PDB file of C-alpha atoms in Angstrom:
ATOM      1  CA  MET A   1      -4.102 -41.781   5.483  1.00 52.00           C
ATOM      2  CA  GLU A   2      -1.341 -40.688   3.128  1.00 60.00           C
ATOM      3  CA  ILE A   3       0.021 -37.187   3.668  1.00 58.00           C
ATOM      4  CA  LEU A   4       1.536 -35.568   0.613  1.00 62.00           C
ATOM      5  CA  GLN A   5       4.064 -32.795   1.013  1.00 74.00           C
ATOM      6  CA  PHE A   6       5.332 -30.554  -1.718  1.00 81.00           C
ATOM      7  CA  LEU A   7       7.124 -27.261  -2.106  1.00 91.00           C
ATOM      8  CA  PHE A   8       5.390 -24.757  -4.386  1.00 94.00           C
ATOM      9  CA  TYR A   9       7.588 -21.825  -5.460  1.00 95.00           C
ATOM     10  CA  GLU A  10       6.059 -18.641  -6.898  1.00 94.00           C
ATOM     11  CA  PRO A  11       9.121 -16.552  -7.865  1.00 93.00           C
ATOM     12  CA  THR A  12       7.299 -13.176  -7.487  1.00 83.00           C
ATOM     13  CA  ASP A  13      10.036 -11.087  -9.130  1.00 86.00           C
ATOM     14  CA  ILE A  14      12.931 -11.477 -11.563  1.00 88.00           C
ATOM     15  CA  GLY A  15      15.288  -9.976  -8.990  1.00 85.00           C
ATOM     16  CA  ILE A  16      14.738 -12.821  -6.532  1.00 89.00           C
ATOM     17  CA  SER A  17      13.649 -15.648  -8.836  1.00 92.00           C
ATOM     18  CA  ARG A  18      17.072 -17.309  -8.845  1.00 91.00           C
ATOM     19  CA  LYS A  19      17.623 -17.085  -5.076  1.00 93.00           C
ATOM     20  CA  PRO A  20      16.652 -20.712  -4.201  1.00 94.00           C
ATOM     21  CA  PHE A  21      18.822 -22.005  -7.042  1.00 93.00           C
ATOM     22  CA  LYS A  22      21.979 -20.761  -5.349  1.00 91.00           C
ATOM     23  CA  THR A  23      21.699 -23.607  -2.810  1.00 91.00           C
ATOM     24  CA  ALA A  24      21.003 -27.341  -3.056  1.00 91.00           C
ATOM     25  CA  HIS A  25      17.581 -26.807  -1.421  1.00 89.00           C
ATOM     26  CA  TRP A  26      15.971 -25.916  -4.753  1.00 92.00           C
ATOM     27  CA  ARG A  27      15.771 -29.639  -5.498  1.00 92.00           C
ATOM     28  CA  ALA A  28      12.883 -29.838  -2.994  1.00 93.00           C
ATOM     29  CA  ILE A  29      10.717 -27.659  -5.278  1.00 95.00           C
ATOM     30  CA  LYS A  30       7.923 -29.726  -6.869  1.00 95.00           C
ATOM     31  CA  PHE A  31       5.889 -26.875  -8.410  1.00 96.00           C
ATOM     32  CA  ILE A  32       7.155 -23.593  -9.852  1.00 97.00           C
ATOM     33  CA  THR A  33       5.176 -20.748 -11.470  1.00 97.00           C
ATOM     34  CA  PRO A  34       7.582 -18.328 -13.151  1.00 96.00           C
ATOM     35  CA  ASN A  35       6.554 -15.762 -15.720  1.00 94.00           C
ATOM     36  CA  ILE A  36       8.648 -15.675 -18.895  1.00 92.00           C
ATOM     37  CA  GLY A  37      11.232 -13.251 -17.489  1.00 92.00           C
ATOM     38  CA  GLU A  38      11.631 -15.325 -14.323  1.00 95.00           C
ATOM     39  CA  LEU A  39      11.848 -18.541 -16.378  1.00 95.00           C
ATOM     40  CA  HIS A  40      14.662 -16.979 -18.426  1.00 92.00           C
ATOM     41  CA  ASP A  41      16.528 -15.957 -15.257  1.00 93.00           C
ATOM     42  CA  ILE A  42      16.096 -19.370 -13.595  1.00 95.00           C
ATOM     43  CA  ALA A  43      17.147 -21.191 -16.770  1.00 94.00           C
ATOM     44  CA  ASN A  44      20.324 -19.113 -16.992  1.00 91.00           C
ATOM     45  CA  CYS A  45      21.069 -19.836 -13.329  1.00 92.00           C
ATOM     46  CA  LEU A  46      20.762 -23.587 -14.045  1.00 92.00           C
ATOM     47  CA  LYS A  47      22.806 -23.291 -17.277  1.00 92.00           C
ATOM     48  CA  ILE A  48      19.775 -24.058 -19.461  1.00 91.00           C
ATOM     49  CA  PRO A  49      20.054 -22.055 -22.714  1.00 86.00           C
ATOM     50  CA  ALA A  50      17.248 -19.496 -22.897  1.00 82.00           C
ATOM     51  CA  ASN A  51      16.379 -16.449 -24.975  1.00 78.00           C
ATOM     52  CA  LEU A  52      12.652 -16.017 -24.536  1.00 69.00           C
ATOM     53  CA  SER A  53       9.687 -13.894 -25.551  1.00 62.00           C
ATOM     54  CA  THR A  54       5.935 -14.566 -25.554  1.00 59.00           C
ATOM     55  CA  GLU A  55       5.882 -14.532 -29.345  1.00 68.00           C
ATOM     56  CA  GLU A  56       7.980 -17.682 -29.441  1.00 87.00           C
ATOM     57  CA  LEU A  57       5.843 -20.259 -27.665  1.00 90.00           C
ATOM     58  CA  ASP A  58       8.024 -23.120 -28.927  1.00 91.00           C
ATOM     59  CA  LYS A  59      11.116 -21.631 -27.262  1.00 92.00           C
ATOM     60  CA  VAL A  60       9.230 -21.107 -23.988  1.00 94.00           C
ATOM     61  CA  ALA A  61       8.026 -24.730 -24.223  1.00 95.00           C
ATOM     62  CA  GLU A  62      11.561 -25.962 -24.857  1.00 94.00           C
ATOM     63  CA  VAL A  63      12.984 -24.158 -21.810  1.00 95.00           C
ATOM     64  CA  ALA A  64      10.050 -25.217 -19.598  1.00 96.00           C
ATOM     65  CA  GLU A  65      10.541 -28.812 -20.737  1.00 96.00           C
ATOM     66  CA  SER A  66      14.256 -28.614 -19.861  1.00 95.00           C
ATOM     67  CA  LEU A  67      13.432 -27.193 -16.419  1.00 96.00           C
ATOM     68  CA  ALA A  68      10.830 -29.952 -15.887  1.00 95.00           C
ATOM     69  CA  CYS A  69      13.687 -32.464 -15.954  1.00 93.00           C
ATOM     70  CA  TYR A  70      14.632 -30.967 -12.557  1.00 93.00           C
ATOM     71  CA  ILE A  71      11.306 -29.710 -11.159  1.00 95.00           C
ATOM     72  CA  ASP A  72       8.265 -31.973 -11.506  1.00 94.00           C
ATOM     73  CA  ASN A  73       5.690 -29.309 -12.428  1.00 96.00           C
ATOM     74  CA  VAL A  74       6.649 -26.167 -14.356  1.00 98.00           C
ATOM     75  CA  LEU A  75       3.782 -23.695 -14.852  1.00 98.00           C
ATOM     76  CA  VAL A  76       4.846 -20.658 -16.904  1.00 97.00           C
ATOM     77  CA  THR A  77       2.456 -17.717 -16.603  1.00 95.00           C
ATOM     78  CA  MET A  78       2.352 -15.716 -19.837  1.00 94.00           C
ATOM     79  CA  GLY A  79      -0.128 -12.919 -19.148  1.00 90.00           C
ATOM     80  CA  PRO A  80      -2.757 -12.611 -21.892  1.00 91.00           C
ATOM     81  CA  GLU A  81      -1.213 -15.631 -23.676  1.00 93.00           C
ATOM     82  CA  GLY A  82      -2.268 -17.948 -20.834  1.00 95.00           C
ATOM     83  CA  VAL A  83      -0.207 -20.618 -19.109  1.00 97.00           C
ATOM     84  CA  LEU A  84       2.216 -23.250 -20.343  1.00 97.00           C
ATOM     85  CA  ILE A  85       2.672 -26.427 -18.273  1.00 98.00           C
ATOM     86  CA  ALA A  86       5.512 -28.930 -18.561  1.00 97.00           C
ATOM     87  CA  ARG A  87       5.259 -32.103 -16.470  1.00 95.00           C
ATOM     88  CA  LYS A  88       4.860 -35.872 -16.544  1.00 90.00           C
ATOM     89  CA  GLY A  89       1.253 -37.011 -16.623  1.00 87.00           C
ATOM     90  CA  SER A  90      -1.879 -36.097 -18.520  1.00 89.00           C
ATOM     91  CA  ALA A  91      -4.087 -33.029 -18.211  1.00 89.00           C
ATOM     92  CA  GLY A  92      -6.732 -35.284 -16.647  1.00 90.00           C
ATOM     93  CA  ASP A  93      -4.410 -36.398 -13.830  1.00 88.00           C
ATOM     94  CA  SER A  94      -4.010 -34.603 -10.540  1.00 87.00           C
ATOM     95  CA  PRO A  95      -0.581 -32.929 -10.469  1.00 88.00           C
ATOM     96  CA  MET A  96      -0.369 -34.205  -6.874  1.00 82.00           C
ATOM     97  CA  LYS A  97      -0.072 -37.744  -8.225  1.00 77.00           C
ATOM     98  CA  ASN A  98       3.496 -38.967  -8.118  1.00 66.00           C
ATOM     99  CA  ALA A  99       4.728 -39.094 -11.701  1.00 62.00           C
ATOM    100  CA  ASN A 100       5.799 -42.469 -12.977  1.00 62.00           C
ATOM    101  CA  PHE A 101       9.361 -42.378 -14.289  1.00 61.00           C
ATOM    102  CA  ALA A 102       8.145 -44.200 -17.391  1.00 57.00           C
ATOM    103  CA  GLU A 103       5.649 -41.444 -18.184  1.00 78.00           C
ATOM    104  CA  LYS A 104       6.587 -39.104 -20.984  1.00 87.00           C
ATOM    105  CA  LEU A 105       7.150 -35.459 -20.189  1.00 91.00           C
ATOM    106  CA  SER A 106       4.363 -33.407 -21.776  1.00 95.00           C
ATOM    107  CA  VAL A 107       4.029 -29.707 -22.521  1.00 97.00           C
ATOM    108  CA  ARG A 108       0.580 -28.120 -22.789  1.00 97.00           C
ATOM    109  CA  HIS A 109      -0.461 -24.548 -23.556  1.00 98.00           C
ATOM    110  CA  TYR A 110      -3.629 -23.296 -21.879  1.00 97.00           C
ATOM    111  CA  PRO A 111      -4.626 -20.149 -23.796  1.00 96.00           C
ATOM    112  CA  VAL A 112      -6.867 -17.522 -22.237  1.00 91.00           C
ATOM    113  CA  HIS A 113     -10.317 -17.393 -23.835  1.00 83.00           C
ATOM    114  CA  GLY A 114     -12.277 -14.164 -23.909  1.00 78.00           C
ATOM    115  CA  LYS A 115     -11.272 -10.701 -22.859  1.00 79.00           C
ATOM    116  CA  THR A 116     -11.184  -9.351 -19.327  1.00 78.00           C
ATOM    117  CA  GLU A 117     -11.464  -5.707 -18.394  1.00 83.00           C
ATOM    118  CA  VAL A 118      -8.122  -5.081 -16.707  1.00 81.00           C
ATOM    119  CA  ILE A 119      -8.060  -2.678 -13.781  1.00 84.00           C
ATOM    120  CA  ASN A 120      -4.806  -3.843 -12.210  1.00 79.00           C
ATOM    121  CA  VAL A 121      -2.225  -6.451 -13.297  1.00 81.00           C
ATOM    122  CA  SER A 122      -0.419  -6.592  -9.941  1.00 81.00           C
ATOM    123  CA  GLY A 123      -1.046  -9.879  -8.199  1.00 82.00           C
ATOM    124  CA  ALA A 124      -2.540 -11.763 -11.157  1.00 86.00           C
ATOM    125  CA  GLY A 125       0.298 -14.322 -11.237  1.00 87.00           C
ATOM    126  CA  ASP A 126       0.197 -14.732  -7.463  1.00 90.00           C
ATOM    127  CA  CYS A 127      -3.573 -15.223  -7.584  1.00 91.00           C
ATOM    128  CA  PHE A 128      -3.201 -17.753 -10.419  1.00 94.00           C
ATOM    129  CA  ALA A 129      -0.782 -19.711  -8.205  1.00 94.00           C
ATOM    130  CA  SER A 130      -3.143 -19.539  -5.211  1.00 92.00           C
ATOM    131  CA  GLY A 131      -6.062 -20.715  -7.345  1.00 93.00           C
ATOM    132  CA  PHE A 132      -3.986 -23.557  -8.766  1.00 95.00           C
ATOM    133  CA  ILE A 133      -3.033 -24.582  -5.210  1.00 94.00           C
ATOM    134  CA  ALA A 134      -6.705 -24.445  -4.156  1.00 92.00           C
ATOM    135  CA  GLY A 135      -7.428 -26.884  -6.992  1.00 92.00           C
ATOM    136  CA  LEU A 136      -4.550 -29.128  -5.903  1.00 92.00           C
ATOM    137  CA  LEU A 137      -5.928 -29.251  -2.370  1.00 89.00           C
ATOM    138  CA  GLN A 138      -9.287 -30.377  -3.786  1.00 88.00           C
ATOM    139  CA  ASN A 139      -7.478 -33.122  -5.762  1.00 89.00           C
ATOM    140  CA  CYS A 140      -8.543 -31.553  -9.062  1.00 92.00           C
ATOM    141  CA  SER A 141      -7.038 -32.537 -12.406  1.00 93.00           C
ATOM    142  CA  GLU A 142      -4.380 -30.343 -14.022  1.00 95.00           C
ATOM    143  CA  SER A 143      -6.915 -28.738 -16.362  1.00 96.00           C
ATOM    144  CA  GLN A 144      -9.318 -28.080 -13.458  1.00 94.00           C
ATOM    145  CA  CYS A 145      -6.469 -26.541 -11.417  1.00 95.00           C
ATOM    146  CA  VAL A 146      -5.686 -24.257 -14.367  1.00 96.00           C
ATOM    147  CA  SER A 147      -9.351 -23.256 -14.571  1.00 94.00           C
ATOM    148  CA  VAL A 148      -9.375 -22.377 -10.853  1.00 93.00           C
ATOM    149  CA  GLY A 149      -6.096 -20.486 -11.308  1.00 94.00           C
ATOM    150  CA  PHE A 150      -7.514 -18.544 -14.265  1.00 93.00           C
ATOM    151  CA  ALA A 151     -10.631 -17.619 -12.239  1.00 90.00           C
ATOM    152  CA  ALA A 152      -8.432 -16.330  -9.409  1.00 90.00           C
ATOM    153  CA  ALA A 153      -6.223 -14.365 -11.841  1.00 90.00           C
ATOM    154  CA  VAL A 154      -9.284 -12.781 -13.502  1.00 87.00           C
ATOM    155  CA  ALA A 155     -10.543 -11.708 -10.064  1.00 86.00           C
ATOM    156  CA  ALA A 156      -7.169 -10.024  -9.461  1.00 85.00           C
ATOM    157  CA  LEU A 157      -7.234  -8.290 -12.858  1.00 84.00           C
ATOM    158  CA  LYS A 158     -10.679  -6.837 -12.057  1.00 85.00           C
ATOM    159  CA  SER A 159      -9.642  -5.664  -8.583  1.00 83.00           C
ATOM    160  CA  GLN A 160      -8.271  -2.310  -7.439  1.00 79.00           C
ATOM    161  CA  THR A 161      -5.848  -4.202  -5.176  1.00 77.00           C
ATOM    162  CA  PRO A 162      -3.294  -6.939  -6.002  1.00 72.00           C
ATOM    163  CA  VAL A 163      -5.273  -9.488  -3.976  1.00 73.00           C
ATOM    164  CA  PRO A 164      -9.049  -9.191  -4.380  1.00 75.00           C
ATOM    165  CA  GLU A 165     -11.285  -9.337  -1.289  1.00 72.00           C
ATOM    166  CA  ALA A 166     -13.165 -12.348  -2.645  1.00 69.00           C
ATOM    167  CA  ILE A 167     -11.842 -14.544  -5.400  1.00 68.00           C
ATOM    168  CA  PHE A 168     -14.715 -16.906  -6.102  1.00 64.00           C
ATOM    169  CA  LYS A 169     -17.665 -15.005  -4.546  1.00 63.00           C
ATOM    170  CA  GLY A 170     -19.472 -18.134  -3.383  1.00 59.00           C
ATOM    171  CA  GLN A 171     -18.696 -20.117  -6.537  1.00 61.00           C
ATOM    172  CA  ARG A 172     -17.556 -23.658  -5.782  1.00 64.00           C
ATOM    173  CA  ILE A 173     -14.228 -24.760  -7.211  1.00 65.00           C
ATOM    174  CA  SER A 174     -15.810 -28.019  -8.331  1.00 61.00           C
ATOM    175  CA  GLY A 175     -18.293 -26.008 -10.417  1.00 64.00           C
ATOM    176  CA  LEU A 176     -15.626 -24.618 -12.733  1.00 71.00           C
ATOM    177  CA  LYS A 177     -15.218 -26.369 -16.065  1.00 80.00           C
ATOM    178  CA  GLU A 178     -11.853 -27.713 -17.149  1.00 86.00           C
ATOM    179  CA  ALA A 179      -9.593 -25.333 -19.048  1.00 88.00           C
ATOM    180  CA  GLY A 180      -8.885 -26.226 -22.677  1.00 88.00           C
ATOM    181  CA  PHE A 181      -5.328 -26.780 -23.831  1.00 90.00           C
ATOM    182  CA  ILE A 182      -3.150 -27.396 -26.868  1.00 89.00           C
ATOM    183  CA  ALA A 183      -0.588 -30.214 -26.575  1.00 89.00           C
ATOM    184  CA  LEU A 184       2.824 -28.952 -27.719  1.00 90.00           C
ATOM    185  CA  HIS A 185       5.166 -31.880 -26.929  1.00 79.00           C
TER     186      HIS A 185
END
């Protein structure tokens, strides 16, 4: 049996987002889920030019693509604009699959569909990351992992607390449909 190991980094806050990048250990990171502010901070720390806002999806994609040259899977959470992913491989592949060096780096935008009644925004990014990880552990495809992450984030947005008591309420991860995306690069 093959055991896969990976380091998943959820920056949590702009103030600490650059902390791992001050040592050589950051090269062990295989997945990272910054929001746009954290992406900007990390990019500056790594000397990647960045001046970002959610209105400029192409600029966010460009910086995420540059960061993906160092970190295999870059998942930028963008609040109501959805998630942008930069990595080698297709949306139908499991992100756990080792990327082939010959594969082209791709950038995909997964927009949020529909409106959610927001009670609390705290924890939505963390819950997205935990949902995405739950999908990874089930060997789901990228687009299925995003769907699981979105479901977890929506549960957080509807909760009084940053982490809801129950994220899926008996719903099976495998029952969630794949999230739709727009290929950017």
